[in-house]
Amino acid sequence: MDFASLVGIISGLILIISAILIGGNADIFINVPGMMIVVGGTMAATLLTVQFRDVMNAFKGAYIVFTQDKTNPSEMIDTMIKLSKISHRHGLLKLGEVKTDSAVLHRACMLLCEAASEQVIRNTLQNEIDSLMARHFSVQDVFRKMAAYAPAFGMLGTLIGLIQMLSELDNPESIGPAMAVALLTTFYGSLLATMVFLPIAGKLKARTLLEVTNLEIIREGSISILTNDHYAHVYEQLSSYLPERARKPILNKKPPVTQGVKK
């Protein structure tokens, strides 16, 4: 699991549970009707808005993002440099034998192996980037919709609880349970939106930006390999995707001349 996600989930749950326990009995925060209103209503509204397949893909995508390790741009740049060295030593045909888990990188290697034109490589890989962004946006949109629906159904539960309470004012024993539903549904809706759905959407967006950066590195690196650039030139072109502190010199350079110092 992604370390930041693990820390966020554990720390958030610990803080919320600790605040509940410090304030009193935790049993009063458990209300089955309130959970049914918020969780059931949120899922029903989401299924009415998007297709069932999209909802399943959203949860599957969230699971993948939170459990699989990410590929840093620096690692992808190193991969493109290795491919550049292979191309220089053995020719473009050798790239067709490269084994990789990335379907896009494999496709780029096959295009280079087939000596496709620069425009074909650029258009093909750009289409991959655009389609990835569209797929990921649909996944993020599911969780953004759920984050909007959950507080709304929390307010709906509050109204239901208030109506029940006002209709039974002559029965003091019913006021407590009705008020619990009224307040806890708002709590459940806010908790799901701020602790679950919005963080997942934000994590998915961050992973999308990272994957787009990696695909752009593959695209630009493939074009540089096609034009037979030296691997040092390939690195210089791709290093702009890295923060300045993460860039490293690819070639050994002469030491700078120090002025005014006698040996």
Short mmCIF file of C-alpha atoms in Angstrom, two decimals:
data_model
loop_
_atom_site.label_atom_id
_atom_site.label_comp_id
_atom_site.label_asym_id
_atom_site.label_seq_id
_atom_site.Cartn_x
_atom_site.Cartn_y
_atom_site.Cartn_z
CA MET A 1 0.00 0.00 0.00
CA ASP A 2 1.08 3.57 -0.65
CA PHE A 3 2.79 4.77 2.56
CA ALA A 4 1.16 8.22 2.60
CA SER A 5 -2.29 6.67 2.15
CA LEU A 6 -1.65 4.22 4.97
CA VAL A 7 -0.52 6.99 7.32
CA GLY A 8 -3.48 9.15 6.38
CA ILE A 9 -6.06 6.42 6.93
CA ILE A 10 -4.61 5.26 10.25
CA SER A 11 -4.03 8.75 11.67
CA GLY A 12 -7.48 9.95 10.61
CA LEU A 13 -9.26 6.98 12.18
CA ILE A 14 -7.23 7.23 15.37
CA LEU A 15 -8.00 10.94 15.79
CA ILE A 16 -11.72 10.55 15.13
CA ILE A 17 -12.12 7.47 17.36
CA SER A 18 -10.06 9.11 20.11
CA ALA A 19 -12.24 12.24 20.02
CA ILE A 20 -15.36 10.06 20.26
CA LEU A 21 -14.00 8.01 23.18
CA ILE A 22 -12.80 11.08 25.06
CA GLY A 23 -16.19 12.73 24.72
CA GLY A 24 -18.16 9.79 26.09
CA ASN A 25 -19.70 6.48 25.06
CA ALA A 26 -18.94 5.34 21.50
CA ASP A 27 -22.19 3.37 21.27
CA ILE A 28 -24.20 6.55 20.83
CA PHE A 29 -22.46 7.13 17.47
CA ILE A 30 -23.81 3.86 16.05
CA ASN A 31 -27.21 4.23 14.43
CA VAL A 32 -28.31 1.68 11.84
CA PRO A 33 -31.16 3.73 10.31
CA GLY A 34 -28.82 6.67 9.85
CA MET A 35 -26.22 4.49 8.11
CA MET A 36 -28.91 3.05 5.86
CA ILE A 37 -30.04 6.52 4.82
CA VAL A 38 -26.55 7.88 4.08
CA VAL A 39 -24.77 4.84 2.66
CA GLY A 40 -27.77 3.39 0.86
CA GLY A 41 -28.91 6.74 -0.46
CA THR A 42 -25.44 7.67 -1.67
CA MET A 43 -24.98 4.40 -3.53
CA ALA A 44 -28.49 4.58 -5.02
CA ALA A 45 -27.99 8.14 -6.27
CA THR A 46 -24.58 7.24 -7.69
CA LEU A 47 -26.02 4.25 -9.56
CA LEU A 48 -28.77 6.49 -10.93
CA THR A 49 -26.15 8.96 -12.17
CA VAL A 50 -23.55 6.63 -13.70
CA GLN A 51 -23.53 3.08 -15.00
CA PHE A 52 -22.94 0.15 -12.67
CA ARG A 53 -19.85 -0.76 -14.67
CA ASP A 54 -18.36 2.68 -14.03
CA VAL A 55 -18.96 2.36 -10.29
CA MET A 56 -17.24 -1.03 -10.20
CA ASN A 57 -14.33 0.34 -12.26
CA ALA A 58 -14.04 3.26 -9.84
CA PHE A 59 -13.67 1.02 -6.79
CA LYS A 60 -11.32 -1.28 -8.69
CA GLY A 61 -9.20 1.69 -9.77
CA ALA A 62 -9.08 3.00 -6.21
CA TYR A 63 -7.92 -0.40 -4.95
CA ILE A 64 -5.16 -0.52 -7.57
CA VAL A 65 -3.96 2.99 -6.78
CA PHE A 66 -3.81 2.36 -3.03
CA THR A 67 -2.12 -1.05 -3.28
CA GLN A 68 0.27 -0.88 -6.23
CA ASP A 69 3.57 0.97 -6.18
CA LYS A 70 3.89 3.99 -8.43
CA THR A 71 6.58 4.55 -11.06
CA ASN A 72 8.51 7.75 -10.49
CA PRO A 73 9.42 9.92 -13.49
CA SER A 74 13.12 9.50 -12.67
CA GLU A 75 12.76 5.72 -13.04
CA MET A 76 10.98 6.14 -16.37
CA ILE A 77 13.75 8.47 -17.58
CA ASP A 78 16.35 5.86 -16.64
CA THR A 79 14.35 3.31 -18.63
CA MET A 80 14.32 5.53 -21.72
CA ILE A 81 18.06 6.07 -21.41
CA LYS A 82 18.59 2.30 -21.32
CA LEU A 83 16.47 1.96 -24.44
CA SER A 84 18.53 4.68 -26.10
CA LYS A 85 21.73 2.78 -25.33
CA ILE A 86 20.23 -0.43 -26.74
CA SER A 87 19.21 1.40 -29.89
CA HIS A 88 22.71 2.87 -30.35
CA ARG A 89 24.47 -0.44 -29.83
CA HIS A 90 22.14 -2.87 -31.59
CA GLY A 91 19.76 -0.78 -33.69
CA LEU A 92 16.04 -0.07 -33.47
CA LEU A 93 15.10 -3.67 -34.27
CA LYS A 94 16.52 -4.79 -30.92
CA LEU A 95 13.86 -2.72 -29.10
CA GLY A 96 11.23 -5.19 -30.27
CA GLU A 97 12.72 -7.76 -27.88
CA VAL A 98 12.44 -5.52 -24.81
CA LYS A 99 10.25 -6.98 -22.05
CA THR A 100 8.22 -4.54 -19.97
CA ASP A 101 5.09 -4.50 -17.81
CA SER A 102 3.99 -1.19 -19.32
CA ALA A 103 1.67 -1.68 -22.29
CA VAL A 104 2.36 1.86 -23.54
CA LEU A 105 6.13 1.43 -23.33
CA HIS A 106 5.83 -1.90 -25.17
CA ARG A 107 3.79 -0.21 -27.88
CA ALA A 108 6.39 2.57 -28.17
CA CYS A 109 9.15 -0.03 -28.55
CA MET A 110 7.20 -1.79 -31.29
CA LEU A 111 6.68 1.48 -33.15
CA LEU A 112 10.40 2.20 -32.94
CA CYS A 113 11.20 -1.34 -34.04
CA GLU A 114 8.98 -0.84 -37.08
CA ALA A 115 10.71 2.51 -37.82
CA ALA A 116 7.44 4.43 -37.68
CA SER A 117 7.58 8.12 -38.47
CA GLU A 118 7.89 10.75 -35.77
CA GLN A 119 4.35 11.98 -36.43
CA VAL A 120 2.91 8.46 -36.10
CA ILE A 121 4.70 7.91 -32.78
CA ARG A 122 3.66 11.29 -31.45
CA ASN A 123 0.00 10.87 -32.45
CA THR A 124 -0.22 7.28 -31.20
CA LEU A 125 1.26 8.01 -27.80
CA GLN A 126 -0.72 11.24 -27.46
CA ASN A 127 -3.88 9.23 -28.05
CA GLU A 128 -2.78 6.92 -25.23
CA ILE A 129 -2.37 9.92 -22.94
CA ASP A 130 -5.75 11.37 -23.86
CA SER A 131 -7.56 8.06 -23.39
CA LEU A 132 -5.86 7.49 -20.03
CA MET A 133 -6.94 10.93 -18.82
CA ALA A 134 -10.52 10.28 -19.96
CA ARG A 135 -10.66 6.92 -18.19
CA HIS A 136 -9.21 8.29 -15.00
CA PHE A 137 -11.49 11.32 -15.04
CA SER A 138 -14.54 9.06 -15.14
CA VAL A 139 -13.20 7.15 -12.12
CA GLN A 140 -12.50 10.35 -10.19
CA ASP A 141 -15.91 11.72 -11.11
CA VAL A 142 -17.65 8.78 -9.42
CA PHE A 143 -16.02 9.58 -6.08
CA ARG A 144 -16.63 13.31 -6.49
CA LYS A 145 -20.32 12.59 -7.03
CA MET A 146 -20.41 10.34 -3.98
CA ALA A 147 -18.72 13.09 -1.95
CA ALA A 148 -21.51 15.46 -3.01
CA TYR A 149 -24.33 12.98 -2.37
CA ALA A 150 -23.24 11.80 1.09
CA PRO A 151 -23.70 15.15 2.92
CA ALA A 152 -26.95 15.71 1.02
CA PHE A 153 -28.36 12.42 2.27
CA GLY A 154 -27.03 13.29 5.70
CA MET A 155 -29.20 16.41 5.65
CA LEU A 156 -32.11 14.31 4.35
CA GLY A 157 -31.68 12.00 7.33
CA THR A 158 -31.63 15.03 9.60
CA LEU A 159 -34.96 16.17 8.20
CA ILE A 160 -36.43 12.69 8.65
CA GLY A 161 -35.28 12.61 12.27
CA LEU A 162 -36.68 16.08 12.98
CA ILE A 163 -40.02 15.19 11.43
CA GLN A 164 -40.20 12.03 13.54
CA MET A 165 -39.26 13.98 16.63
CA LEU A 166 -41.81 16.74 16.07
CA SER A 167 -44.57 14.24 15.33
CA GLU A 168 -43.97 12.47 18.64
CA LEU A 169 -43.56 15.38 21.02
CA ASP A 170 -46.26 13.90 23.24
CA ASN A 171 -44.09 10.79 23.67
CA PRO A 172 -40.84 11.83 25.38
CA GLU A 173 -39.27 8.37 24.94
CA SER A 174 -39.23 8.71 21.14
CA ILE A 175 -37.55 12.11 21.09
CA GLY A 176 -34.09 10.71 21.89
CA PRO A 177 -33.88 8.08 19.08
CA ALA A 178 -35.38 10.48 16.54
CA MET A 179 -32.88 13.19 17.47
CA ALA A 180 -30.03 10.67 17.24
CA VAL A 181 -30.99 9.86 13.65
CA ALA A 182 -31.29 13.56 12.89
CA LEU A 183 -27.77 14.38 14.07
CA LEU A 184 -25.91 11.19 13.24
CA THR A 185 -26.92 11.14 9.58
CA THR A 186 -25.26 14.54 9.10
CA PHE A 187 -22.20 13.19 10.89
CA TYR A 188 -22.09 10.07 8.69
CA GLY A 189 -22.48 12.09 5.50
CA SER A 190 -19.74 14.55 6.39
CA LEU A 191 -17.43 11.76 7.56
CA LEU A 192 -17.81 9.77 4.35
CA ALA A 193 -17.33 12.82 2.15
CA THR A 194 -14.29 14.30 3.92
CA MET A 195 -12.60 11.13 5.13
CA VAL A 196 -13.29 8.68 2.31
CA PHE A 197 -14.63 9.97 -1.01
CA LEU A 198 -12.77 13.28 -1.42
CA PRO A 199 -9.38 11.86 -0.33
CA ILE A 200 -9.79 8.94 -2.75
CA ALA A 201 -10.65 11.34 -5.59
CA GLY A 202 -7.63 13.47 -4.71
CA LYS A 203 -5.32 10.44 -4.61
CA LEU A 204 -6.63 9.28 -7.98
CA LYS A 205 -6.03 12.73 -9.47
CA ALA A 206 -2.46 12.81 -8.16
CA ARG A 207 -1.78 9.34 -9.58
CA THR A 208 -3.27 10.42 -12.93
CA LEU A 209 -0.90 13.39 -13.14
CA LEU A 210 2.02 11.10 -12.35
CA GLU A 211 1.03 8.55 -14.99
CA VAL A 212 0.52 11.29 -17.58
CA THR A 213 4.03 12.56 -16.83
CA ASN A 214 5.43 9.06 -17.33
CA LEU A 215 3.60 8.69 -20.64
CA GLU A 216 4.89 12.05 -21.81
CA ILE A 217 8.40 10.90 -20.94
CA ILE A 218 7.83 7.77 -23.03
CA ARG A 219 6.55 9.87 -25.93
CA GLU A 220 9.37 12.40 -25.96
CA GLY A 221 12.00 9.76 -25.24
CA SER A 222 10.78 7.59 -28.10
CA ILE A 223 10.98 10.50 -30.53
CA SER A 224 14.53 11.25 -29.36
CA ILE A 225 15.51 7.61 -29.82
CA LEU A 226 13.97 7.62 -33.31
CA THR A 227 16.07 10.63 -34.30
CA ASN A 228 19.17 8.74 -33.09
CA ASP A 229 19.99 11.20 -30.33
CA HIS A 230 22.79 10.31 -27.93
CA TYR A 231 21.57 9.01 -24.59
CA ALA A 232 22.97 12.13 -22.91
CA HIS A 233 20.84 14.28 -25.18
CA VAL A 234 17.84 12.09 -24.41
CA TYR A 235 18.37 12.71 -20.72
CA GLU A 236 18.76 16.45 -21.18
CA GLN A 237 15.45 16.59 -23.03
CA LEU A 238 13.62 14.49 -20.45
CA SER A 239 15.16 16.01 -17.33
CA SER A 240 12.74 18.96 -17.57
CA TYR A 241 10.08 16.61 -16.16
CA LEU A 242 12.06 16.36 -12.93
CA PRO A 243 12.45 18.98 -10.21
CA GLU A 244 15.85 20.63 -10.38
CA ARG A 245 17.13 19.02 -7.18
CA ALA A 246 16.38 15.56 -8.61
CA ARG A 247 18.36 16.07 -11.81
CA LYS A 248 21.77 14.46 -12.06
CA PRO A 249 24.58 14.99 -14.56
CA ILE A 250 24.62 12.22 -17.12
CA LEU A 251 28.18 12.74 -18.27
CA ASN A 252 31.37 13.41 -16.36
CA LYS A 253 32.26 17.05 -16.75
CA LYS A 254 35.55 18.83 -16.23
CA PRO A 255 35.91 20.49 -12.84
CA PRO A 256 35.21 24.22 -12.85
CA VAL A 257 38.15 26.62 -13.06
CA THR A 258 38.73 28.41 -9.77
CA GLN A 259 39.74 32.04 -10.16
CA GLY A 260 42.43 33.60 -8.01
CA VAL A 261 43.73 30.41 -6.41
CA LYS A 262 47.39 29.52 -6.90
CA LYS A 263 48.64 26.00 -6.64
#
